Amino acid sequence: GENVEQHPSTLSVQEGDSAVIKCTYSDSASNYFPWYKQELGKRPQLIIDIRSNVGEKKDQRIAVTLNKTAKHFSLHITETQPEDSAVYFCAASNQAGTALIFGKGTTLSVSS
Amino acid sequence: GAVVSQHPSWVICKSGTSVKIECRSLDFQATTMFWYRQFPKQSLMLMATSNEGSKATYEQGVEKDKFLINHASLTLSTLTVTSAHPEDSSFYICSARVYPEAFFGQGTRLTVV
């Protein structure tokens, strides 16, 4: 089955800096790669996603890149703000009826 | 987007008792729902896939007799934690997909005392 690795587990940046979180996946059939932000005790909140027919997607300060050959995808947050501090998860899936498999998460801390 | 509703949001039960968690898709039909468990400071780990009208599929290491799943309709899946023990205390969250997106319930914080 699918296995998703996520790095780093913790990331500390200064306000205004960029943050990059990387994930690799094992199943070459995976075709959907979402990123979630999760607050303690809450459901994951989708912040951006990418499908396998696209190499990059951007939404304001957030972007995701996908390298299918290398089987890795990355989340890029520019001009970080203290409110970006949270736990971020990447995930992958390969079919409409299958579950998302999550990475282990990254705790991002943005200090002002 | 689609709405998935999960109840209860939190529950405290005594060791040895059973607890039922409900997951409903409010504005769409879900032939498949997914149940995850999340321990503190850890990721969402897939427990099982719930299939409407058929048996659930459990991930390796998940006891099917302990975590009973019923998906009796296209909008409702239930997870029953039987003979709960303190080590079952966790955050349980359900999900359903409207391809390609996944939609999550609010989660249930289970504490077994």
mmCIF file with all atom_site columns, C-alpha atoms in Angstrom:
data_model
loop_
_atom_site.group_PDB
_atom_site.id
_atom_site.type_symbol
_atom_site.label_atom_id
_atom_site.label_alt_id
_atom_site.label_comp_id
_atom_site.label_asym_id
_atom_site.label_entity_id
_atom_site.label_seq_id
_atom_site.pdbx_PDB_ins_code
_atom_site.Cartn_x
_atom_site.Cartn_y
_atom_site.Cartn_z
_atom_site.occupancy
_atom_site.B_iso_or_equiv
_atom_site.pdbx_formal_charge
_atom_site.auth_seq_id
_atom_site.auth_comp_id
_atom_site.auth_asym_id
_atom_site.auth_atom_id
_atom_site.pdbx_PDB_model_num
ATOM 1   C CA . GLY A 1 1   ? 0.000   0.000  0.000   1.00 0.00 ? 1   GLY A CA 1
ATOM 2   C CA . GLU A 1 2   ? 0.844   3.665  -0.089  1.00 0.00 ? 2   GLU A CA 1
ATOM 3   C CA . ASN A 1 3   ? 3.439   5.087  2.293   1.00 0.00 ? 3   ASN A CA 1
ATOM 4   C CA . VAL A 1 4   ? 3.968   8.814  2.740   1.00 0.00 ? 4   VAL A CA 1
ATOM 5   C CA . GLU A 1 5   ? 7.084   10.277 4.337   1.00 0.00 ? 5   GLU A CA 1
ATOM 6   C CA . GLN A 1 6   ? 7.100   13.901 5.508   1.00 0.00 ? 6   GLN A CA 1
ATOM 7   C CA . HIS A 1 7   ? 9.998   16.138 6.529   1.00 0.00 ? 7   HIS A CA 1
ATOM 8   C CA . PRO A 1 8   ? 10.864  17.986 8.633   1.00 0.00 ? 8   PRO A CA 1
ATOM 9   C CA . SER A 1 9   ? 8.869   17.062 11.718  1.00 0.00 ? 9   SER A CA 1
ATOM 10  C CA . THR A 1 10  ? 9.388   20.554 13.156  1.00 0.00 ? 10  THR A CA 1
ATOM 11  C CA . LEU A 1 11  ? 10.192  23.821 11.440  1.00 0.00 ? 11  LEU A CA 1
ATOM 12  C CA . SER A 1 12  ? 10.842  27.196 13.029  1.00 0.00 ? 12  SER A CA 1
ATOM 13  C CA . VAL A 1 13  ? 11.042  30.355 10.931  1.00 0.00 ? 13  VAL A CA 1
ATOM 14  C CA . GLN A 1 14  ? 10.995  34.071 11.454  1.00 0.00 ? 14  GLN A CA 1
ATOM 15  C CA . GLU A 1 15  ? 7.989   36.046 10.367  1.00 0.00 ? 15  GLU A CA 1
ATOM 16  C CA . GLY A 1 16  ? 8.325   36.965 6.723   1.00 0.00 ? 16  GLY A CA 1
ATOM 17  C CA . ASP A 1 17  ? 10.579  34.044 5.860   1.00 0.00 ? 17  ASP A CA 1
ATOM 18  C CA . SER A 1 18  ? 9.558   31.167 3.609   1.00 0.00 ? 18  SER A CA 1
ATOM 19  C CA . ALA A 1 19  ? 8.788   27.664 4.829   1.00 0.00 ? 19  ALA A CA 1
ATOM 20  C CA . VAL A 1 20  ? 9.098   24.469 2.815   1.00 0.00 ? 20  VAL A CA 1
ATOM 21  C CA . ILE A 1 21  ? 7.740   21.065 3.802   1.00 0.00 ? 21  ILE A CA 1
ATOM 22  C CA . LYS A 1 22  ? 8.530   18.015 1.720   1.00 0.00 ? 22  LYS A CA 1
ATOM 23  C CA . CYS A 1 23  ? 6.778   14.690 1.235   1.00 0.00 ? 23  CYS A CA 1
ATOM 24  C CA . THR A 1 24  ? 7.566   11.554 -0.703  1.00 0.00 ? 24  THR A CA 1
ATOM 25  C CA . TYR A 1 25  ? 5.162   8.797  -1.647  1.00 0.00 ? 25  TYR A CA 1
ATOM 26  C CA . SER A 1 26  ? 5.682   5.205  -2.628  1.00 0.00 ? 26  SER A CA 1
ATOM 27  C CA . ASP A 1 27  ? 2.767   4.302  -4.912  1.00 0.00 ? 27  ASP A CA 1
ATOM 28  C CA . SER A 1 28  ? 3.379   5.505  -8.459  1.00 0.00 ? 28  SER A CA 1
ATOM 29  C CA . ALA A 1 29  ? -0.372  5.184  -9.095  1.00 0.00 ? 29  ALA A CA 1
ATOM 30  C CA . SER A 1 30  ? -1.146  7.960  -6.601  1.00 0.00 ? 30  SER A CA 1
ATOM 31  C CA . ASN A 1 31  ? -2.705  10.917 -8.348  1.00 0.00 ? 31  ASN A CA 1
ATOM 32  C CA . TYR A 1 32  ? -4.048  13.267 -5.680  1.00 0.00 ? 32  TYR A CA 1
ATOM 33  C CA . PHE A 1 33  ? -1.906  15.144 -3.169  1.00 0.00 ? 33  PHE A CA 1
ATOM 34  C CA . PRO A 1 34  ? -3.592  17.454 -0.642  1.00 0.00 ? 34  PRO A CA 1
ATOM 35  C CA . TRP A 1 35  ? -2.076  19.474 2.160   1.00 0.00 ? 35  TRP A CA 1
ATOM 36  C CA . TYR A 1 36  ? -3.884  20.071 5.415   1.00 0.00 ? 36  TYR A CA 1
ATOM 37  C CA . LYS A 1 37  ? -3.522  22.388 8.368   1.00 0.00 ? 37  LYS A CA 1
ATOM 38  C CA . GLN A 1 38  ? -4.786  21.028 11.661  1.00 0.00 ? 38  GLN A CA 1
ATOM 39  C CA . GLU A 1 39  ? -5.426  22.806 14.920  1.00 0.00 ? 39  GLU A CA 1
ATOM 40  C CA . LEU A 1 40  ? -5.441  20.823 18.136  1.00 0.00 ? 40  LEU A CA 1
ATOM 41  C CA . GLY A 1 41  ? -8.622  18.792 18.503  1.00 0.00 ? 41  GLY A CA 1
ATOM 42  C CA . LYS A 1 42  ? -10.021 19.934 15.163  1.00 0.00 ? 42  LYS A CA 1
ATOM 43  C CA . ARG A 1 43  ? -10.588 18.312 11.820  1.00 0.00 ? 43  ARG A CA 1
ATOM 44  C CA . PRO A 1 44  ? -7.904  18.781 9.141   1.00 0.00 ? 44  PRO A CA 1
ATOM 45  C CA . GLN A 1 45  ? -8.452  21.846 6.983   1.00 0.00 ? 45  GLN A CA 1
ATOM 46  C CA . LEU A 1 46  ? -7.541  21.615 3.301   1.00 0.00 ? 46  LEU A CA 1
ATOM 47  C CA . ILE A 1 47  ? -5.201  24.435 2.332   1.00 0.00 ? 47  ILE A CA 1
ATOM 48  C CA . ILE A 1 48  ? -4.155  23.377 -1.157  1.00 0.00 ? 48  ILE A CA 1
ATOM 49  C CA . ASP A 1 49  ? -4.105  20.266 -3.313  1.00 0.00 ? 49  ASP A CA 1
ATOM 50  C CA . ILE A 1 50  ? -2.616  19.123 -6.580  1.00 0.00 ? 50  ILE A CA 1
ATOM 51  C CA . ARG A 1 51  ? -3.453  16.392 -9.025  1.00 0.00 ? 51  ARG A CA 1
ATOM 52  C CA . SER A 1 52  ? -0.923  14.355 -10.926 1.00 0.00 ? 52  SER A CA 1
ATOM 53  C CA . ASN A 1 53  ? -1.521  16.065 -14.264 1.00 0.00 ? 53  ASN A CA 1
ATOM 54  C CA . VAL A 1 54  ? -0.192  19.364 -12.865 1.00 0.00 ? 54  VAL A CA 1
ATOM 55  C CA . GLY A 1 55  ? 3.352   20.205 -11.754 1.00 0.00 ? 55  GLY A CA 1
ATOM 56  C CA . GLU A 1 56  ? 2.654   23.270 -9.684  1.00 0.00 ? 56  GLU A CA 1
ATOM 57  C CA . LYS A 1 57  ? -0.274  25.095 -8.147  1.00 0.00 ? 57  LYS A CA 1
ATOM 58  C CA . LYS A 1 58  ? -0.340  28.395 -6.326  1.00 0.00 ? 58  LYS A CA 1
ATOM 59  C CA . ASP A 1 59  ? -2.857  30.155 -4.119  1.00 0.00 ? 59  ASP A CA 1
ATOM 60  C CA . GLN A 1 60  ? -1.649  33.512 -2.802  1.00 0.00 ? 60  GLN A CA 1
ATOM 61  C CA . ARG A 1 61  ? 1.179   32.774 -0.334  1.00 0.00 ? 61  ARG A CA 1
ATOM 62  C CA . ILE A 1 62  ? 0.867   29.010 -0.651  1.00 0.00 ? 62  ILE A CA 1
ATOM 63  C CA . ALA A 1 63  ? 2.156   26.804 -3.454  1.00 0.00 ? 63  ALA A CA 1
ATOM 64  C CA . VAL A 1 64  ? 2.559   23.107 -4.013  1.00 0.00 ? 64  VAL A CA 1
ATOM 65  C CA . THR A 1 65  ? 4.945   21.444 -6.455  1.00 0.00 ? 65  THR A CA 1
ATOM 66  C CA . LEU A 1 66  ? 4.819   17.865 -7.656  1.00 0.00 ? 66  LEU A CA 1
ATOM 67  C CA . ASN A 1 67  ? 7.574   15.760 -9.191  1.00 0.00 ? 67  ASN A CA 1
ATOM 68  C CA . LYS A 1 68  ? 5.971   12.527 -10.366 1.00 0.00 ? 68  LYS A CA 1
ATOM 69  C CA . THR A 1 69  ? 9.225   11.015 -11.549 1.00 0.00 ? 69  THR A CA 1
ATOM 70  C CA . ALA A 1 70  ? 10.836  11.396 -8.158  1.00 0.00 ? 70  ALA A CA 1
ATOM 71  C CA . LYS A 1 71  ? 7.530   10.781 -6.344  1.00 0.00 ? 71  LYS A CA 1
ATOM 72  C CA . HIS A 1 72  ? 7.754   13.807 -4.151  1.00 0.00 ? 72  HIS A CA 1
ATOM 73  C CA . PHE A 1 73  ? 5.724   16.933 -3.559  1.00 0.00 ? 73  PHE A CA 1
ATOM 74  C CA . SER A 1 74  ? 6.353   20.029 -1.502  1.00 0.00 ? 74  SER A CA 1
ATOM 75  C CA . LEU A 1 75  ? 4.432   22.792 0.234   1.00 0.00 ? 75  LEU A CA 1
ATOM 76  C CA . HIS A 1 76  ? 5.836   26.291 0.014   1.00 0.00 ? 76  HIS A CA 1
ATOM 77  C CA . ILE A 1 77  ? 4.600   29.100 2.246   1.00 0.00 ? 77  ILE A CA 1
ATOM 78  C CA . THR A 1 78  ? 5.993   32.558 1.536   1.00 0.00 ? 78  THR A CA 1
ATOM 79  C CA . GLU A 1 79  ? 5.915   35.641 3.759   1.00 0.00 ? 79  GLU A CA 1
ATOM 80  C CA . THR A 1 80  ? 5.027   33.549 6.773   1.00 0.00 ? 80  THR A CA 1
ATOM 81  C CA . GLN A 1 81  ? 2.898   35.052 9.523   1.00 0.00 ? 81  GLN A CA 1
ATOM 82  C CA . PRO A 1 82  ? 2.451   33.992 13.162  1.00 0.00 ? 82  PRO A CA 1
ATOM 83  C CA . GLU A 1 83  ? -1.026  32.711 12.324  1.00 0.00 ? 83  GLU A CA 1
ATOM 84  C CA . ASP A 1 84  ? 0.590   30.193 9.958   1.00 0.00 ? 84  ASP A CA 1
ATOM 85  C CA . SER A 1 85  ? 1.861   28.381 13.059  1.00 0.00 ? 85  SER A CA 1
ATOM 86  C CA . ALA A 1 86  ? 0.142   24.986 13.089  1.00 0.00 ? 86  ALA A CA 1
ATOM 87  C CA . VAL A 1 87  ? 0.598   21.330 12.273  1.00 0.00 ? 87  VAL A CA 1
ATOM 88  C CA . TYR A 1 88  ? 0.655   20.591 8.552   1.00 0.00 ? 88  TYR A CA 1
ATOM 89  C CA . PHE A 1 89  ? 0.007   17.196 6.983   1.00 0.00 ? 89  PHE A CA 1
ATOM 90  C CA . CYS A 1 90  ? 0.552   15.989 3.454   1.00 0.00 ? 90  CYS A CA 1
ATOM 91  C CA . ALA A 1 91  ? -1.445  13.092 2.058   1.00 0.00 ? 91  ALA A CA 1
ATOM 92  C CA . ALA A 1 92  ? -1.741  10.964 -1.051  1.00 0.00 ? 92  ALA A CA 1
ATOM 93  C CA . SER A 1 93  ? -4.285  8.689  -2.674  1.00 0.00 ? 93  SER A CA 1
ATOM 94  C CA . ASN A 1 94  ? -4.573  6.800  -5.914  1.00 0.00 ? 94  ASN A CA 1
ATOM 95  C CA . GLN A 1 95  ? -8.251  6.212  -6.639  1.00 0.00 ? 95  GLN A CA 1
ATOM 96  C CA . ALA A 1 96  ? -11.602 7.798  -6.069  1.00 0.00 ? 96  ALA A CA 1
ATOM 97  C CA . GLY A 1 97  ? -12.718 5.193  -3.558  1.00 0.00 ? 97  GLY A CA 1
ATOM 98  C CA . THR A 1 98  ? -9.548  4.907  -1.537  1.00 0.00 ? 98  THR A CA 1
ATOM 99  C CA . ALA A 1 99  ? -8.498  6.600  1.662   1.00 0.00 ? 99  ALA A CA 1
ATOM 100 C CA . LEU A 1 100 ? -5.973  9.362  1.957   1.00 0.00 ? 100 LEU A CA 1
ATOM 101 C CA . ILE A 1 101 ? -2.729  8.210  3.495   1.00 0.00 ? 101 ILE A CA 1
ATOM 102 C CA . PHE A 1 102 ? -1.111  10.888 5.626   1.00 0.00 ? 102 PHE A CA 1
ATOM 103 C CA . GLY A 1 103 ? 2.444   11.872 6.348   1.00 0.00 ? 103 GLY A CA 1
ATOM 104 C CA . LYS A 1 104 ? 3.503   12.182 9.985   1.00 0.00 ? 104 LYS A CA 1
ATOM 105 C CA . GLY A 1 105 ? 3.055   15.922 10.084  1.00 0.00 ? 105 GLY A CA 1
ATOM 106 C CA . THR A 1 106 ? 5.174   19.047 10.478  1.00 0.00 ? 106 THR A CA 1
ATOM 107 C CA . THR A 1 107 ? 4.824   21.480 13.344  1.00 0.00 ? 107 THR A CA 1
ATOM 108 C CA . LEU A 1 108 ? 5.494   24.928 11.930  1.00 0.00 ? 108 LEU A CA 1
ATOM 109 C CA . SER A 1 109 ? 6.322   27.748 14.330  1.00 0.00 ? 109 SER A CA 1
ATOM 110 C CA . VAL A 1 110 ? 6.499   31.301 13.031  1.00 0.00 ? 110 VAL A CA 1
ATOM 111 C CA . SER A 1 111 ? 7.998   33.764 15.457  1.00 0.00 ? 111 SER A CA 1
ATOM 112 C CA . SER A 1 112 ? 7.545   37.505 15.194  1.00 0.00 ? 112 SER A CA 1
ATOM 113 C CA . GLY B 2 1   ? -18.134 21.780 -0.156  1.00 0.00 ? 1   GLY B CA 1
ATOM 114 C CA . ALA B 2 2   ? -19.653 18.575 1.126   1.00 0.00 ? 2   ALA B CA 1
ATOM 115 C CA . VAL B 2 3   ? -20.455 18.241 4.820   1.00 0.00 ? 3   VAL B CA 1
ATOM 116 C CA . VAL B 2 4   ? -19.610 15.311 7.053   1.00 0.00 ? 4   VAL B CA 1
ATOM 117 C CA . SER B 2 5   ? -21.026 15.380 10.565  1.00 0.00 ? 5   SER B CA 1
ATOM 118 C CA . GLN B 2 6   ? -19.668 13.253 13.396  1.00 0.00 ? 6   GLN B CA 1
ATOM 119 C CA . HIS B 2 7   ? -21.133 12.687 16.848  1.00 0.00 ? 7   HIS B CA 1
ATOM 120 C CA . PRO B 2 8   ? -20.419 12.857 19.655  1.00 0.00 ? 8   PRO B CA 1
ATOM 121 C CA . SER B 2 9   ? -17.598 15.403 19.720  1.00 0.00 ? 9   SER B CA 1
ATOM 122 C CA . TRP B 2 10  ? -16.295 13.996 22.942  1.00 0.00 ? 10  TRP B CA 1
ATOM 123 C CA . VAL B 2 11  ? -17.166 11.093 25.192  1.00 0.00 ? 11  VAL B CA 1
ATOM 124 C CA . ILE B 2 12  ? -15.888 9.708  28.459  1.00 0.00 ? 12  ILE B CA 1
ATOM 125 C CA . CYS B 2 13  ? -16.601 6.087  29.251  1.00 0.00 ? 13  CYS B CA 1
ATOM 126 C CA . LYS B 2 14  ? -15.635 3.539  31.830  1.00 0.00 ? 14  LYS B CA 1
ATOM 127 C CA . SER B 2 15  ? -13.189 0.799  31.042  1.00 0.00 ? 15  SER B CA 1
ATOM 128 C CA . GLY B 2 16  ? -14.984 -2.282 29.724  1.00 0.00 ? 16  GLY B CA 1
ATOM 129 C CA . THR B 2 17  ? -17.937 -0.450 28.233  1.00 0.00 ? 17  THR B CA 1
ATOM 130 C CA . SER B 2 18  ? -18.724 0.197  24.573  1.00 0.00 ? 18  SER B CA 1
ATOM 131 C CA . VAL B 2 19  ? -18.996 3.499  22.755  1.00 0.00 ? 19  VAL B CA 1
ATOM 132 C CA . LYS B 2 20  ? -20.658 4.229  19.419  1.00 0.00 ? 20  LYS B CA 1
ATOM 133 C CA . ILE B 2 21  ? -19.541 7.057  17.145  1.00 0.00 ? 21  ILE B CA 1
ATOM 134 C CA . GLU B 2 22  ? -21.702 8.182  14.230  1.00 0.00 ? 22  GLU B CA 1
ATOM 135 C CA . CYS B 2 23  ? -20.559 9.682  10.957  1.00 0.00 ? 23  CYS B CA 1
ATOM 136 C CA . ARG B 2 24  ? -23.065 11.164 8.553   1.00 0.00 ? 24  ARG B CA 1
ATOM 137 C CA . SER B 2 25  ? -22.729 12.660 5.100   1.00 0.00 ? 25  SER B CA 1
ATOM 138 C CA . LEU B 2 26  ? -25.281 15.471 5.157   1.00 0.00 ? 26  LEU B CA 1
ATOM 139 C CA . ASP B 2 27  ? -25.546 16.586 1.552   1.00 0.00 ? 27  ASP B CA 1
ATOM 140 C CA . PHE B 2 28  ? -24.183 13.709 -0.481  1.00 0.00 ? 28  PHE B CA 1
ATOM 141 C CA . GLN B 2 29  ? -24.239 9.952  -0.553  1.00 0.00 ? 29  GLN B CA 1
ATOM 142 C CA . ALA B 2 30  ? -21.142 8.087  0.508   1.00 0.00 ? 30  ALA B CA 1
ATOM 143 C CA . THR B 2 31  ? -20.810 4.447  -0.464  1.00 0.00 ? 31  THR B CA 1
ATOM 144 C CA . THR B 2 32  ? -17.429 4.466  1.234   1.00 0.00 ? 32  THR B CA 1
ATOM 145 C CA . MET B 2 33  ? -16.327 6.156  4.431   1.00 0.00 ? 33  MET B CA 1
ATOM 146 C CA . PHE B 2 34  ? -13.013 6.022  6.209   1.00 0.00 ? 34  PHE B CA 1
ATOM 147 C CA . TRP B 2 35  ? -12.182 5.898  9.901   1.00 0.00 ? 35  TRP B CA 1
ATOM 148 C CA . TYR B 2 36  ? -8.954  7.305  11.280  1.00 0.00 ? 36  TYR B CA 1
ATOM 149 C CA . ARG B 2 37  ? -7.429  7.386  14.727  1.00 0.00 ? 37  ARG B CA 1
ATOM 150 C CA . GLN B 2 38  ? -5.085  10.118 15.877  1.00 0.00 ? 38  GLN B CA 1
ATOM 151 C CA . PHE B 2 39  ? -3.047  9.898  19.054  1.00 0.00 ? 39  PHE B CA 1
ATOM 152 C CA . PRO B 2 40  ? -1.648  13.110 20.596  1.00 0.00 ? 40  PRO B CA 1
ATOM 153 C CA . LYS B 2 41  ? 1.039   14.745 18.460  1.00 0.00 ? 41  LYS B CA 1
ATOM 154 C CA . GLN B 2 42  ? 0.751   12.012 15.841  1.00 0.00 ? 42  GLN B CA 1
ATOM 155 C CA . SER B 2 43  ? -0.704  11.705 12.386  1.00 0.00 ? 43  SER B CA 1
ATOM 156 C CA . LEU B 2 44  ? -4.066  10.409 11.228  1.00 0.00 ? 44  LEU B CA 1
ATOM 157 C CA . MET B 2 45  ? -3.761  6.656  10.919  1.00 0.00 ? 45  MET B CA 1
ATOM 158 C CA . LEU B 2 46  ? -6.269  4.836  8.755   1.00 0.00 ? 46  LEU B CA 1
ATOM 159 C CA . MET B 2 47  ? -8.132  2.214  10.762  1.00 0.00 ? 47  MET B CA 1
ATOM 160 C CA . ALA B 2 48  ? -10.689 0.909  8.334   1.00 0.00 ? 48  ALA B CA 1
ATOM 161 C CA . THR B 2 49  ? -12.695 1.507  5.203   1.00 0.00 ? 49  THR B CA 1
ATOM 162 C CA . SER B 2 50  ? -16.442 1.315  5.652   1.00 0.00 ? 50  SER B CA 1
ATOM 163 C CA . ASN B 2 51  ? -18.451 0.082  2.680   1.00 0.00 ? 51  ASN B CA 1
ATOM 164 C CA . GLU B 2 52  ? -22.189 0.530  2.423   1.00 0.00 ? 52  GLU B CA 1
ATOM 165 C CA . GLY B 2 53  ? -23.945 -2.819 2.421   1.00 0.00 ? 53  GLY B CA 1
ATOM 166 C CA . SER B 2 54  ? -20.825 -4.915 2.911   1.00 0.00 ? 54  SER B CA 1
ATOM 167 C CA . LYS B 2 55  ? -18.145 -5.684 5.444   1.00 0.00 ? 55  LYS B CA 1
ATOM 168 C CA . ALA B 2 56  ? -15.585 -3.116 6.398   1.00 0.00 ? 56  ALA B CA 1
ATOM 169 C CA . THR B 2 57  ? -11.951 -3.492 5.419   1.00 0.00 ? 57  THR B CA 1
ATOM 170 C CA . TYR B 2 58  ? -9.549  -3.129 8.330   1.00 0.00 ? 58  TYR B CA 1
ATOM 171 C CA . GLU B 2 59  ? -5.944  -2.046 8.209   1.00 0.00 ? 59  GLU B CA 1
ATOM 172 C CA . GLN B 2 60  ? -3.257  -4.346 9.493   1.00 0.00 ? 60  GLN B CA 1
ATOM 173 C CA . GLY B 2 61  ? -3.097  -4.366 13.261  1.00 0.00 ? 61  GLY B CA 1
ATOM 174 C CA . VAL B 2 62  ? -6.636  -3.076 13.802  1.00 0.00 ? 62  VAL B CA 1
ATOM 175 C CA . GLU B 2 63  ? -8.851  -5.557 15.642  1.00 0.00 ? 63  GLU B CA 1
ATOM 176 C CA . LYS B 2 64  ? -12.098 -5.915 13.750  1.00 0.00 ? 64  LYS B CA 1
ATOM 177 C CA . ASP B 2 65  ? -13.874 -7.463 16.722  1.00 0.00 ? 65  ASP B CA 1
ATOM 178 C CA . LYS B 2 66  ? -12.944 -4.514 18.876  1.00 0.00 ? 66  LYS B CA 1
ATOM 179 C CA . PHE B 2 67  ? -13.737 -1.765 16.408  1.00 0.00 ? 67  PHE B CA 1
ATOM 180 C CA . LEU B 2 68  ? -17.086 -2.677 14.909  1.00 0.00 ? 68  LEU B CA 1
ATOM 181 C CA . ILE B 2 69  ? -18.076 -0.771 11.810  1.00 0.00 ? 69  ILE B CA 1
ATOM 182 C CA . ASN B 2 70  ? -21.550 -0.644 10.332  1.00 0.00 ? 70  ASN B CA 1
ATOM 183 C CA . HIS B 2 71  ? -22.427 1.205  7.147   1.00 0.00 ? 71  HIS B CA 1
ATOM 184 C CA . ALA B 2 72  ? -26.131 0.551  6.891   1.00 0.00 ? 72  ALA B CA 1
ATOM 185 C CA . SER B 2 73  ? -27.069 3.430  4.613   1.00 0.00 ? 73  SER B CA 1
ATOM 186 C CA . LEU B 2 74  ? -25.503 5.721  2.037   1.00 0.00 ? 74  LEU B CA 1
ATOM 187 C CA . THR B 2 75  ? -25.277 8.532  4.577   1.00 0.00 ? 75  THR B CA 1
ATOM 188 C CA . LEU B 2 76  ? -24.363 6.834  7.840   1.00 0.00 ? 76  LEU B CA 1
ATOM 189 C CA . SER B 2 77  ? -21.412 4.853  9.114   1.00 0.00 ? 77  SER B CA 1
ATOM 190 C CA . THR B 2 78  ? -20.911 3.951  12.751  1.00 0.00 ? 78  THR B CA 1
ATOM 191 C CA . LEU B 2 79  ? -17.823 2.907  14.678  1.00 0.00 ? 79  LEU B CA 1
ATOM 192 C CA . THR B 2 80  ? -18.348 1.042  17.942  1.00 0.00 ? 80  THR B CA 1
ATOM 193 C CA . VAL B 2 81  ? -15.402 0.670  20.267  1.00 0.00 ? 81  VAL B CA 1
ATOM 194 C CA . THR B 2 82  ? -16.193 -2.448 22.267  1.00 0.00 ? 82  THR B CA 1
ATOM 195 C CA . SER B 2 83  ? -14.814 -3.258 25.706  1.00 0.00 ? 83  SER B CA 1
ATOM 196 C CA . ALA B 2 84  ? -12.925 0.010  25.706  1.00 0.00 ? 84  ALA B CA 1
ATOM 197 C CA . HIS B 2 85  ? -9.673  0.326  27.624  1.00 0.00 ? 85  HIS B CA 1
ATOM 198 C CA . PRO B 2 86  ? -7.584  3.373  28.500  1.00 0.00 ? 86  PRO B CA 1
ATOM 199 C CA . GLU B 2 87  ? -5.240  2.667  25.586  1.00 0.00 ? 87  GLU B CA 1
ATOM 200 C CA . ASP B 2 88  ? -8.201  3.193  23.238  1.00 0.00 ? 88  ASP B CA 1
ATOM 201 C CA . SER B 2 89  ? -8.353  6.822  24.349  1.00 0.00 ? 89  SER B CA 1
ATOM 202 C CA . SER B 2 90  ? -7.733  8.815  21.210  1.00 0.00 ? 90  SER B CA 1
ATOM 203 C CA . PHE B 2 91  ? -9.182  11.216 18.645  1.00 0.00 ? 91  PHE B CA 1
ATOM 204 C CA . TYR B 2 92  ? -11.319 9.321  16.127  1.00 0.00 ? 92  TYR B CA 1
ATOM 205 C CA . ILE B 2 93  ? -12.253 11.010 12.872  1.00 0.00 ? 93  ILE B CA 1
ATOM 206 C CA . CYS B 2 94  ? -14.268 9.867  9.887   1.00 0.00 ? 94  CYS B CA 1
ATOM 207 C CA . SER B 2 95  ? -13.976 10.943 6.278   1.00 0.00 ? 95  SER B CA 1
ATOM 208 C CA . ALA B 2 96  ? -15.748 10.586 2.975   1.00 0.00 ? 96  ALA B CA 1
ATOM 209 C CA . ARG B 2 97  ? -14.640 11.601 -0.467  1.00 0.00 ? 97  ARG B CA 1
ATOM 210 C CA . VAL B 2 98  ? -16.300 13.596 -3.170  1.00 0.00 ? 98  VAL B CA 1
ATOM 211 C CA . TYR B 2 99  ? -13.588 12.935 -5.658  1.00 0.00 ? 99  TYR B CA 1
ATOM 212 C CA . PRO B 2 100 ? -10.916 13.999 -5.431  1.00 0.00 ? 100 PRO B CA 1
ATOM 213 C CA . GLU B 2 101 ? -11.432 15.864 -2.183  1.00 0.00 ? 101 GLU B CA 1
ATOM 214 C CA . ALA B 2 102 ? -11.855 14.313 1.234   1.00 0.00 ? 102 ALA B CA 1
ATOM 215 C CA . PHE B 2 103 ? -14.250 15.744 3.795   1.00 0.00 ? 103 PHE B CA 1
ATOM 216 C CA . PHE B 2 104 ? -13.846 15.112 7.479   1.00 0.00 ? 104 PHE B CA 1
ATOM 217 C CA . GLY B 2 105 ? -16.149 14.895 10.430  1.00 0.00 ? 105 GLY B CA 1
ATOM 218 C CA . GLN B 2 106 ? -15.469 17.058 13.476  1.00 0.00 ? 106 GLN B CA 1
ATOM 219 C CA . GLY B 2 107 ? -13.767 14.179 15.225  1.00 0.00 ? 107 GLY B CA 1
ATOM 220 C CA . THR B 2 108 ? -14.571 12.444 18.502  1.00 0.00 ? 108 THR B CA 1
ATOM 221 C CA . ARG B 2 109 ? -12.330 12.710 21.524  1.00 0.00 ? 109 ARG B CA 1
ATOM 222 C CA . LEU B 2 110 ? -12.693 9.404  23.394  1.00 0.00 ? 110 LEU B CA 1
ATOM 223 C CA . THR B 2 111 ? -11.418 9.152  26.941  1.00 0.00 ? 111 THR B CA 1
ATOM 224 C CA . VAL B 2 112 ? -11.612 5.789  28.683  1.00 0.00 ? 112 VAL B CA 1
ATOM 225 C CA . VAL B 2 113 ? -11.282 5.936  32.461  1.00 0.00 ? 113 VAL B CA 1
#
